[in-house]
Amino acid sequence: MTIDKITTNDVNPEDEFSLKKLVGKKIISKSGRIVGTVQDIIIKNYSIIGIITTRSFASPLFIDKIYFDSFKEDAIILKIDPVTCIVGLNVFDKNGRKLGKVTNIIRETNNNEFSEFFVNQGPLKKELNFKHMDIETISQNVILNIEFDSK
Amino acid sequence: MKDKSPFENVSNDKNIITSDDILGKDVIDFSGHTIGMITQLHIDKNNKAIVGISIDTGFMKPLVFVGIDLVKNFGVDAIYISKTPSSRYLGLLVFDKNGIQVGKVIKVKLYGSSAIKSLTISTGLVKKLKIPARYLNKIAINIFLKISIDELSEIEQD
């Protein structure tokens, strides 16, 4: 069905990007992790400023458009791996000792950085606290660059 | 004087571990990805030395052998290896350059034992597609291609 138009510009809405189609599409991080799906698109002063994504077992997340690498009807690819994605990952020290799962991160601002994170060792065990600089690498797991002494 | 048991020094040496300390442990590569679980130790019966480990990489996936020279350390709960076996890529999702999911990796072909030559991906129930390495943009938690899903049909298939 063709779309009737009221406009002074030479524009064909059929050829343009429909935001409605974006709702429900995947948001993919820089390393290919599926962050969530688009729940809503946020507009300020007639421009898109970001999107809100739904996440499993967590509150919705707003991601600023400055972190978009690719913004298409089918998916949004981010320039970053959102720091919120490390919650739930397993943590190992540099000697291969499994410490537990990340439960929380501390962020001083709303940008994509964190200063500290907490690790749940399991029931009846003390929660561990580490600094961002204690991390060697983050991917499927969090690997620390330090040895943890359990004593 | 009572003779010392030949096992006494060994049992007190913290650098000595047993097969119980290794079998069943997770294997993690240098980028932090879990490869699988150790199921076997391979021993050279002439030299009496461990030459490698076998890793169970998951349901319906092949056992992977990793030489002992690639083991970085035997940790308390996990073993770190310094190289990523090609089996790590099996099952990874493949996205085109626009983020459209194309399929899943079902086969990896290498040049020798290291560099990827091509990936075969399953794009549907029956359909498969072979993608040469030159079309791969990034391999991390999943895989990104350099091309769009429409351009995939232009890739020659053997």
mmCIF file of C-alpha atoms in Angstrom:
data_model
loop_
_atom_site.group_PDB
_atom_site.id
_atom_site.type_symbol
_atom_site.label_atom_id
_atom_site.label_comp_id
_atom_site.label_asym_id
_atom_site.label_seq_id
_atom_site.Cartn_x
_atom_site.Cartn_y
_atom_site.Cartn_z
ATOM 1 C CA MET A 1 0.000 0.000 0.000
ATOM 2 C CA THR A 2 1.454 3.386 -0.942
ATOM 3 C CA ILE A 3 1.708 6.065 1.710
ATOM 4 C CA ASP A 4 0.049 9.460 1.196
ATOM 5 C CA LYS A 5 2.403 12.324 2.069
ATOM 6 C CA ILE A 6 2.192 15.829 3.429
ATOM 7 C CA THR A 7 5.711 17.266 3.196
ATOM 8 C CA THR A 8 7.745 20.044 1.562
ATOM 9 C CA ASN A 9 10.755 17.730 1.247
ATOM 10 C CA ASP A 10 11.576 15.202 -1.386
ATOM 11 C CA VAL A 11 11.164 12.189 0.845
ATOM 12 C CA ASN A 12 9.883 8.663 0.325
ATOM 13 C CA PRO A 13 8.935 7.151 3.675
ATOM 14 C CA GLU A 14 8.909 3.675 2.112
ATOM 15 C CA ASP A 15 12.643 4.021 1.424
ATOM 16 C CA GLU A 16 13.541 5.307 4.871
ATOM 17 C CA PHE A 17 14.379 3.584 8.121
ATOM 18 C CA SER A 18 11.306 2.710 10.204
ATOM 19 C CA LEU A 19 11.931 2.865 13.950
ATOM 20 C CA LYS A 20 8.899 0.737 14.608
ATOM 21 C CA LYS A 21 10.665 -2.215 12.947
ATOM 22 C CA LEU A 22 13.582 -1.838 15.320
ATOM 23 C CA VAL A 23 11.547 -2.660 18.416
ATOM 24 C CA GLY A 24 12.226 -6.256 19.394
ATOM 25 C CA LYS A 25 15.433 -6.512 17.392
ATOM 26 C CA LYS A 26 18.721 -7.671 18.873
ATOM 27 C CA ILE A 27 21.373 -5.431 20.385
ATOM 28 C CA ILE A 28 24.787 -6.977 19.878
ATOM 29 C CA SER A 29 27.901 -5.928 21.771
ATOM 30 C CA LYS A 30 31.320 -5.327 20.239
ATOM 31 C CA SER A 31 32.410 -8.889 20.968
ATOM 32 C CA GLY A 32 29.193 -10.420 19.663
ATOM 33 C CA ARG A 33 27.347 -10.907 22.938
ATOM 34 C CA ILE A 34 23.598 -10.456 22.598
ATOM 35 C CA VAL A 35 22.928 -7.704 25.129
ATOM 36 C CA GLY A 36 19.164 -7.705 24.816
ATOM 37 C CA THR A 37 16.405 -6.564 22.505
ATOM 38 C CA VAL A 38 15.201 -3.071 21.715
ATOM 39 C CA GLN A 39 12.311 -2.179 23.999
ATOM 40 C CA ASP A 40 12.048 1.499 23.170
ATOM 41 C CA ILE A 41 13.713 4.299 21.222
ATOM 42 C CA ILE A 42 14.308 7.561 23.066
ATOM 43 C CA ILE A 43 14.061 10.898 21.292
ATOM 44 C CA LYS A 44 15.063 14.369 22.431
ATOM 45 C CA ASN A 45 14.579 17.522 20.379
ATOM 46 C CA TYR A 46 13.401 15.425 17.420
ATOM 47 C CA SER A 47 16.608 13.335 17.412
ATOM 48 C CA ILE A 48 17.288 9.816 18.602
ATOM 49 C CA ILE A 49 19.484 9.889 21.700
ATOM 50 C CA GLY A 50 19.462 6.191 22.489
ATOM 51 C CA ILE A 51 17.543 3.006 23.060
ATOM 52 C CA ILE A 52 16.217 1.055 25.976
ATOM 53 C CA THR A 53 16.854 -2.646 26.032
ATOM 54 C CA THR A 54 15.187 -5.399 27.981
ATOM 55 C CA ARG A 55 17.454 -7.799 29.823
ATOM 56 C CA SER A 56 16.816 -11.142 31.457
ATOM 57 C CA PHE A 57 16.557 -10.881 35.258
ATOM 58 C CA ALA A 58 17.647 -7.235 35.287
ATOM 59 C CA SER A 59 16.141 -3.784 34.954
ATOM 60 C CA PRO A 60 15.952 -2.211 31.485
ATOM 61 C CA LEU A 61 19.112 -0.512 30.262
ATOM 62 C CA PHE A 62 19.435 2.781 28.380
ATOM 63 C CA ILE A 63 22.300 2.851 25.864
ATOM 64 C CA ASP A 64 23.332 6.195 24.423
ATOM 65 C CA LYS A 65 23.622 6.393 20.647
ATOM 66 C CA ILE A 66 27.277 7.415 20.967
ATOM 67 C CA TYR A 67 27.910 3.726 21.657
ATOM 68 C CA PHE A 68 26.231 2.573 18.426
ATOM 69 C CA ASP A 69 28.545 1.207 15.772
ATOM 70 C CA SER A 70 25.844 0.162 13.363
ATOM 71 C CA PHE A 71 22.206 1.222 13.569
ATOM 72 C CA LYS A 72 19.995 -0.714 11.147
ATOM 73 C CA GLU A 73 16.429 -1.982 11.033
ATOM 74 C CA ASP A 74 17.545 -5.521 11.755
ATOM 75 C CA ALA A 75 19.893 -5.016 14.692
ATOM 76 C CA ILE A 76 22.026 -2.542 16.558
ATOM 77 C CA ILE A 77 25.725 -3.303 16.899
ATOM 78 C CA LEU A 78 27.513 -1.504 19.693
ATOM 79 C CA LYS A 79 31.062 -0.122 19.779
ATOM 80 C CA ILE A 80 31.364 -1.401 23.334
ATOM 81 C CA ASP A 81 30.851 -4.415 25.556
ATOM 82 C CA PRO A 82 28.488 -2.928 28.170
ATOM 83 C CA VAL A 83 30.032 -3.241 31.602
ATOM 84 C CA THR A 84 26.699 -4.383 32.983
ATOM 85 C CA CYS A 85 27.166 -7.617 31.022
ATOM 86 C CA ILE A 86 29.861 -8.875 33.370
ATOM 87 C CA VAL A 87 27.290 -9.451 36.106
ATOM 88 C CA GLY A 88 26.737 -13.177 36.287
ATOM 89 C CA LEU A 89 30.090 -14.174 34.756
ATOM 90 C CA ASN A 90 32.352 -16.651 36.506
ATOM 91 C CA VAL A 91 35.541 -15.228 38.017
ATOM 92 C CA PHE A 92 38.873 -17.077 38.087
ATOM 93 C CA ASP A 93 42.129 -15.848 39.617
ATOM 94 C CA LYS A 94 45.415 -16.004 37.719
ATOM 95 C CA ASN A 95 46.103 -19.485 39.031
ATOM 96 C CA GLY A 96 42.837 -20.933 37.826
ATOM 97 C CA ARG A 97 41.071 -20.813 41.168
ATOM 98 C CA LYS A 98 37.342 -20.306 40.637
ATOM 99 C CA LEU A 99 36.151 -17.586 42.989
ATOM 100 C CA GLY A 100 32.478 -17.290 42.142
ATOM 101 C CA LYS A 101 30.170 -15.142 40.054
ATOM 102 C CA VAL A 102 30.064 -11.378 39.617
ATOM 103 C CA THR A 103 27.035 -10.052 41.490
ATOM 104 C CA ASN A 104 27.471 -6.307 41.283
ATOM 105 C CA ILE A 105 29.632 -3.576 39.787
ATOM 106 C CA ILE A 106 30.327 -0.085 41.129
ATOM 107 C CA ARG A 107 30.157 2.737 38.630
ATOM 108 C CA GLU A 108 31.011 6.324 39.509
ATOM 109 C CA THR A 109 29.312 7.693 36.422
ATOM 110 C CA ASN A 110 26.886 6.451 33.792
ATOM 111 C CA ASN A 111 29.594 5.878 31.187
ATOM 112 C CA ASN A 112 30.814 2.414 30.276
ATOM 113 C CA GLU A 113 33.308 2.038 33.093
ATOM 114 C CA PHE A 114 33.349 0.525 36.524
ATOM 115 C CA SER A 115 35.783 0.864 39.390
ATOM 116 C CA GLU A 116 35.004 -2.200 41.495
ATOM 117 C CA PHE A 117 33.025 -5.390 41.395
ATOM 118 C CA PHE A 118 31.745 -7.957 43.842
ATOM 119 C CA VAL A 119 31.956 -11.723 43.604
ATOM 120 C CA ASN A 120 29.624 -14.176 45.311
ATOM 121 C CA GLN A 121 31.593 -17.228 46.448
ATOM 122 C CA GLY A 122 28.510 -19.195 47.351
ATOM 123 C CA PRO A 123 26.245 -19.701 50.347
ATOM 124 C CA LEU A 124 27.638 -18.825 53.779
ATOM 125 C CA LYS A 125 30.808 -17.386 52.249
ATOM 126 C CA LYS A 126 31.984 -13.804 52.381
ATOM 127 C CA GLU A 127 31.418 -11.691 49.291
ATOM 128 C CA LEU A 128 34.689 -10.686 47.604
ATOM 129 C CA ASN A 129 35.538 -7.226 46.353
ATOM 130 C CA PHE A 130 37.995 -6.485 43.552
ATOM 131 C CA LYS A 131 39.124 -3.424 41.672
ATOM 132 C CA HIS A 132 38.832 -3.003 37.914
ATOM 133 C CA MET A 133 42.631 -3.069 37.639
ATOM 134 C CA ASP A 134 42.630 -6.611 39.064
ATOM 135 C CA ILE A 135 41.141 -7.881 35.811
ATOM 136 C CA GLU A 136 43.321 -9.486 33.150
ATOM 137 C CA THR A 137 40.596 -10.163 30.616
ATOM 138 C CA ILE A 138 36.820 -10.327 30.304
ATOM 139 C CA SER A 139 35.046 -12.515 27.808
ATOM 140 C CA GLN A 140 33.001 -15.582 28.652
ATOM 141 C CA ASN A 141 34.649 -15.445 32.081
ATOM 142 C CA VAL A 142 36.440 -12.822 34.118
ATOM 143 C CA ILE A 143 40.108 -13.700 34.582
ATOM 144 C CA LEU A 144 42.021 -11.803 37.247
ATOM 145 C CA ASN A 145 45.685 -10.865 37.070
ATOM 146 C CA ILE A 146 46.122 -11.557 40.772
ATOM 147 C CA GLU A 147 46.314 -14.630 42.950
ATOM 148 C CA PHE A 148 43.540 -14.914 45.488
ATOM 149 C CA ASP A 149 44.497 -16.226 48.888
ATOM 150 C CA SER A 150 41.471 -17.936 50.378
ATOM 151 C CA LYS A 151 42.904 -17.929 53.886
ATOM 152 C CA MET B 1 67.125 -45.317 61.678
ATOM 153 C CA LYS B 2 63.747 -45.798 60.088
ATOM 154 C CA ASP B 3 63.919 -45.691 56.268
ATOM 155 C CA LYS B 4 61.954 -42.809 54.729
ATOM 156 C CA SER B 5 59.009 -43.856 52.574
ATOM 157 C CA PRO B 6 59.690 -43.061 48.890
ATOM 158 C CA PHE B 7 56.269 -41.378 48.798
ATOM 159 C CA GLU B 8 56.819 -39.080 51.725
ATOM 160 C CA ASN B 9 58.667 -36.341 49.857
ATOM 161 C CA VAL B 10 56.218 -36.507 46.965
ATOM 162 C CA SER B 11 53.132 -36.135 49.147
ATOM 163 C CA ASN B 12 54.659 -33.102 50.891
ATOM 164 C CA ASP B 13 55.723 -31.395 47.655
ATOM 165 C CA LYS B 14 53.136 -28.730 46.798
ATOM 166 C CA ASN B 15 54.291 -28.779 43.166
ATOM 167 C CA ILE B 16 53.152 -32.365 42.753
ATOM 168 C CA ILE B 17 49.547 -32.903 41.725
ATOM 169 C CA THR B 18 47.616 -36.019 40.827
ATOM 170 C CA SER B 19 45.193 -36.944 38.068
ATOM 171 C CA ASP B 20 42.374 -36.169 40.515
ATOM 172 C CA ASP B 21 43.569 -32.557 40.513
ATOM 173 C CA ILE B 22 43.328 -32.364 36.726
ATOM 174 C CA LEU B 23 40.517 -34.585 35.459
ATOM 175 C CA GLY B 24 37.107 -32.922 35.399
ATOM 176 C CA LYS B 25 38.518 -29.416 35.588
ATOM 177 C CA ASP B 26 37.507 -26.609 33.230
ATOM 178 C CA VAL B 27 39.903 -25.604 30.477
ATOM 179 C CA ILE B 28 40.081 -21.888 29.753
ATOM 180 C CA ASP B 29 41.968 -20.318 26.854
ATOM 181 C CA PHE B 30 44.081 -17.137 26.986
ATOM 182 C CA SER B 31 41.112 -14.915 26.055
ATOM 183 C CA GLY B 32 39.014 -16.187 28.958
ATOM 184 C CA HIS B 33 36.742 -18.556 27.060
ATOM 185 C CA THR B 34 35.845 -21.914 28.556
ATOM 186 C CA ILE B 35 36.823 -24.606 26.071
ATOM 187 C CA GLY B 36 35.495 -27.609 27.955
ATOM 188 C CA MET B 37 36.377 -30.142 30.618
ATOM 189 C CA ILE B 38 39.440 -32.373 30.871
ATOM 190 C CA THR B 39 38.508 -36.013 30.463
ATOM 191 C CA GLN B 40 41.828 -37.717 29.734
ATOM 192 C CA LEU B 41 45.543 -37.407 30.343
ATOM 193 C CA HIS B 42 47.863 -38.692 27.650
ATOM 194 C CA ILE B 43 51.098 -40.225 28.852
ATOM 195 C CA ASP B 44 54.158 -41.266 26.876
ATOM 196 C CA LYS B 45 54.886 -44.657 28.341
ATOM 197 C CA ASN B 46 58.545 -44.574 27.282
ATOM 198 C CA ASN B 47 59.363 -41.191 28.775
ATOM 199 C CA LYS B 48 56.753 -41.530 31.515
ATOM 200 C CA ALA B 49 55.652 -37.961 30.871
ATOM 201 C CA ILE B 50 52.277 -36.326 30.247
ATOM 202 C CA VAL B 51 52.167 -35.270 26.614
ATOM 203 C CA GLY B 52 48.715 -33.762 26.516
ATOM 204 C CA ILE B 53 45.114 -33.607 27.637
ATOM 205 C CA SER B 54 41.775 -34.433 26.043
ATOM 206 C CA ILE B 55 38.962 -31.938 26.467
ATOM 207 C CA ASP B 56 35.251 -32.642 26.257
ATOM 208 C CA THR B 57 33.976 -29.538 24.481
ATOM 209 C CA GLY B 58 30.286 -30.248 24.832
ATOM 210 C CA PHE B 59 27.316 -32.328 23.697
ATOM 211 C CA MET B 60 27.756 -33.707 20.176
ATOM 212 C CA LYS B 61 31.114 -31.898 19.884
ATOM 213 C CA PRO B 62 34.435 -33.659 19.284
ATOM 214 C CA LEU B 63 37.016 -34.417 21.950
ATOM 215 C CA VAL B 64 39.950 -32.041 21.557
ATOM 216 C CA PHE B 65 43.552 -32.958 22.238
ATOM 217 C CA VAL B 66 45.837 -30.189 23.510
ATOM 218 C CA GLY B 67 49.584 -30.767 23.807
ATOM 219 C CA ILE B 68 51.182 -30.269 27.204
ATOM 220 C CA ASP B 69 53.350 -27.456 25.835
ATOM 221 C CA LEU B 70 50.191 -25.403 25.369
ATOM 222 C CA VAL B 71 49.136 -25.775 29.003
ATOM 223 C CA LYS B 72 50.021 -22.564 30.815
ATOM 224 C CA ASN B 73 49.245 -23.794 34.294
ATOM 225 C CA PHE B 74 47.294 -26.393 36.221
ATOM 226 C CA GLY B 75 45.093 -24.309 38.495
ATOM 227 C CA VAL B 76 43.039 -25.323 41.495
ATOM 228 C CA ASP B 77 39.721 -25.179 39.627
ATOM 229 C CA ALA B 78 40.710 -24.617 36.003
ATOM 230 C CA ILE B 79 43.546 -25.217 33.574
ATOM 231 C CA TYR B 80 44.727 -22.349 31.404
ATOM 232 C CA ILE B 81 45.920 -23.020 27.866
ATOM 233 C CA SER B 82 47.830 -20.596 25.681
ATOM 234 C CA LYS B 83 46.093 -21.358 22.407
ATOM 235 C CA THR B 84 42.480 -21.544 21.261
ATOM 236 C CA PRO B 85 41.524 -24.873 19.675
ATOM 237 C CA SER B 86 39.402 -24.563 16.547
ATOM 238 C CA SER B 87 36.577 -26.411 18.329
ATOM 239 C CA ARG B 88 35.998 -23.231 20.347
ATOM 240 C CA TYR B 89 34.355 -21.731 17.290
ATOM 241 C CA LEU B 90 31.824 -24.545 16.879
ATOM 242 C CA GLY B 91 28.348 -23.395 17.813
ATOM 243 C CA LEU B 92 29.200 -19.697 17.716
ATOM 244 C CA LEU B 93 26.604 -17.431 16.172
ATOM 245 C CA VAL B 94 27.537 -15.677 12.952
ATOM 246 C CA PHE B 95 26.249 -12.154 12.263
ATOM 247 C CA ASP B 96 26.559 -10.246 9.015
ATOM 248 C CA LYS B 97 27.971 -6.705 9.007
ATOM 249 C CA ASN B 98 24.520 -5.280 9.808
ATOM 250 C CA GLY B 99 23.953 -7.535 12.804
ATOM 251 C CA ILE B 100 21.614 -9.967 11.084
ATOM 252 C CA GLN B 101 22.123 -13.461 12.406
ATOM 253 C CA VAL B 102 23.202 -15.674 9.525
ATOM 254 C CA GLY B 103 23.646 -18.997 11.288
ATOM 255 C CA LYS B 104 25.837 -21.106 13.541
ATOM 256 C CA VAL B 105 29.313 -22.508 12.976
ATOM 257 C CA ILE B 106 29.241 -26.264 12.395
ATOM 258 C CA LYS B 107 32.692 -26.839 10.916
ATOM 259 C CA VAL B 108 36.083 -25.143 11.006
ATOM 260 C CA LYS B 109 38.819 -25.642 8.426
ATOM 261 C CA LEU B 110 42.353 -24.549 9.267
ATOM 262 C CA TYR B 111 45.605 -23.895 7.447
ATOM 263 C CA GLY B 112 47.730 -26.494 9.216
ATOM 264 C CA SER B 113 46.890 -26.278 12.906
ATOM 265 C CA SER B 114 46.375 -22.583 13.510
ATOM 266 C CA ALA B 115 44.921 -20.003 11.103
ATOM 267 C CA ILE B 116 41.322 -20.342 10.026
ATOM 268 C CA LYS B 117 40.839 -21.182 6.365
ATOM 269 C CA SER B 118 37.047 -21.276 6.328
ATOM 270 C CA LEU B 119 33.951 -21.745 8.445
ATOM 271 C CA THR B 120 30.934 -23.782 7.496
ATOM 272 C CA ILE B 121 27.759 -22.433 8.976
ATOM 273 C CA SER B 122 24.312 -23.871 9.255
ATOM 274 C CA THR B 123 21.820 -21.314 8.000
ATOM 275 C CA GLY B 124 18.692 -23.390 8.397
ATOM 276 C CA LEU B 125 17.490 -26.955 8.912
ATOM 277 C CA VAL B 126 19.383 -28.296 5.934
ATOM 278 C CA LYS B 127 21.160 -25.377 4.312
ATOM 279 C CA LYS B 128 24.901 -24.871 4.859
ATOM 280 C CA LEU B 129 27.247 -22.155 3.749
ATOM 281 C CA LYS B 130 31.033 -22.170 3.549
ATOM 282 C CA ILE B 131 32.627 -18.822 4.344
ATOM 283 C CA PRO B 132 36.333 -18.238 3.605
ATOM 284 C CA ALA B 133 38.355 -16.525 6.317
ATOM 285 C CA ARG B 134 38.750 -13.324 4.290
ATOM 286 C CA TYR B 135 35.063 -12.553 4.915
ATOM 287 C CA LEU B 136 35.451 -12.779 8.702
ATOM 288 C CA ASN B 137 35.663 -9.456 10.485
ATOM 289 C CA LYS B 138 35.829 -10.343 14.133
ATOM 290 C CA ILE B 139 35.798 -13.501 16.221
ATOM 291 C CA ALA B 140 35.037 -13.065 19.902
ATOM 292 C CA ILE B 141 32.042 -14.339 21.856
ATOM 293 C CA ASN B 142 30.374 -14.660 18.470
ATOM 294 C CA ILE B 143 31.485 -13.941 14.917
ATOM 295 C CA PHE B 144 30.977 -10.896 12.712
ATOM 296 C CA LEU B 145 31.335 -10.983 8.962
ATOM 297 C CA LYS B 146 32.663 -8.193 6.741
ATOM 298 C CA ILE B 147 29.769 -8.573 4.327
ATOM 299 C CA SER B 148 25.995 -8.403 4.366
ATOM 300 C CA ILE B 149 23.633 -11.362 4.189
ATOM 301 C CA ASP B 150 22.771 -10.426 0.601
ATOM 302 C CA GLU B 151 26.432 -10.611 -0.425
ATOM 303 C CA LEU B 152 26.779 -14.096 1.059
ATOM 304 C CA SER B 153 25.027 -15.628 -1.925
ATOM 305 C CA GLU B 154 27.888 -14.378 -4.129
ATOM 306 C CA ILE B 155 30.447 -16.528 -2.312
ATOM 307 C CA GLU B 156 31.411 -19.543 -4.412
ATOM 308 C CA GLN B 157 30.575 -22.850 -2.772
ATOM 309 C CA ASP B 158 32.660 -26.016 -3.452
#
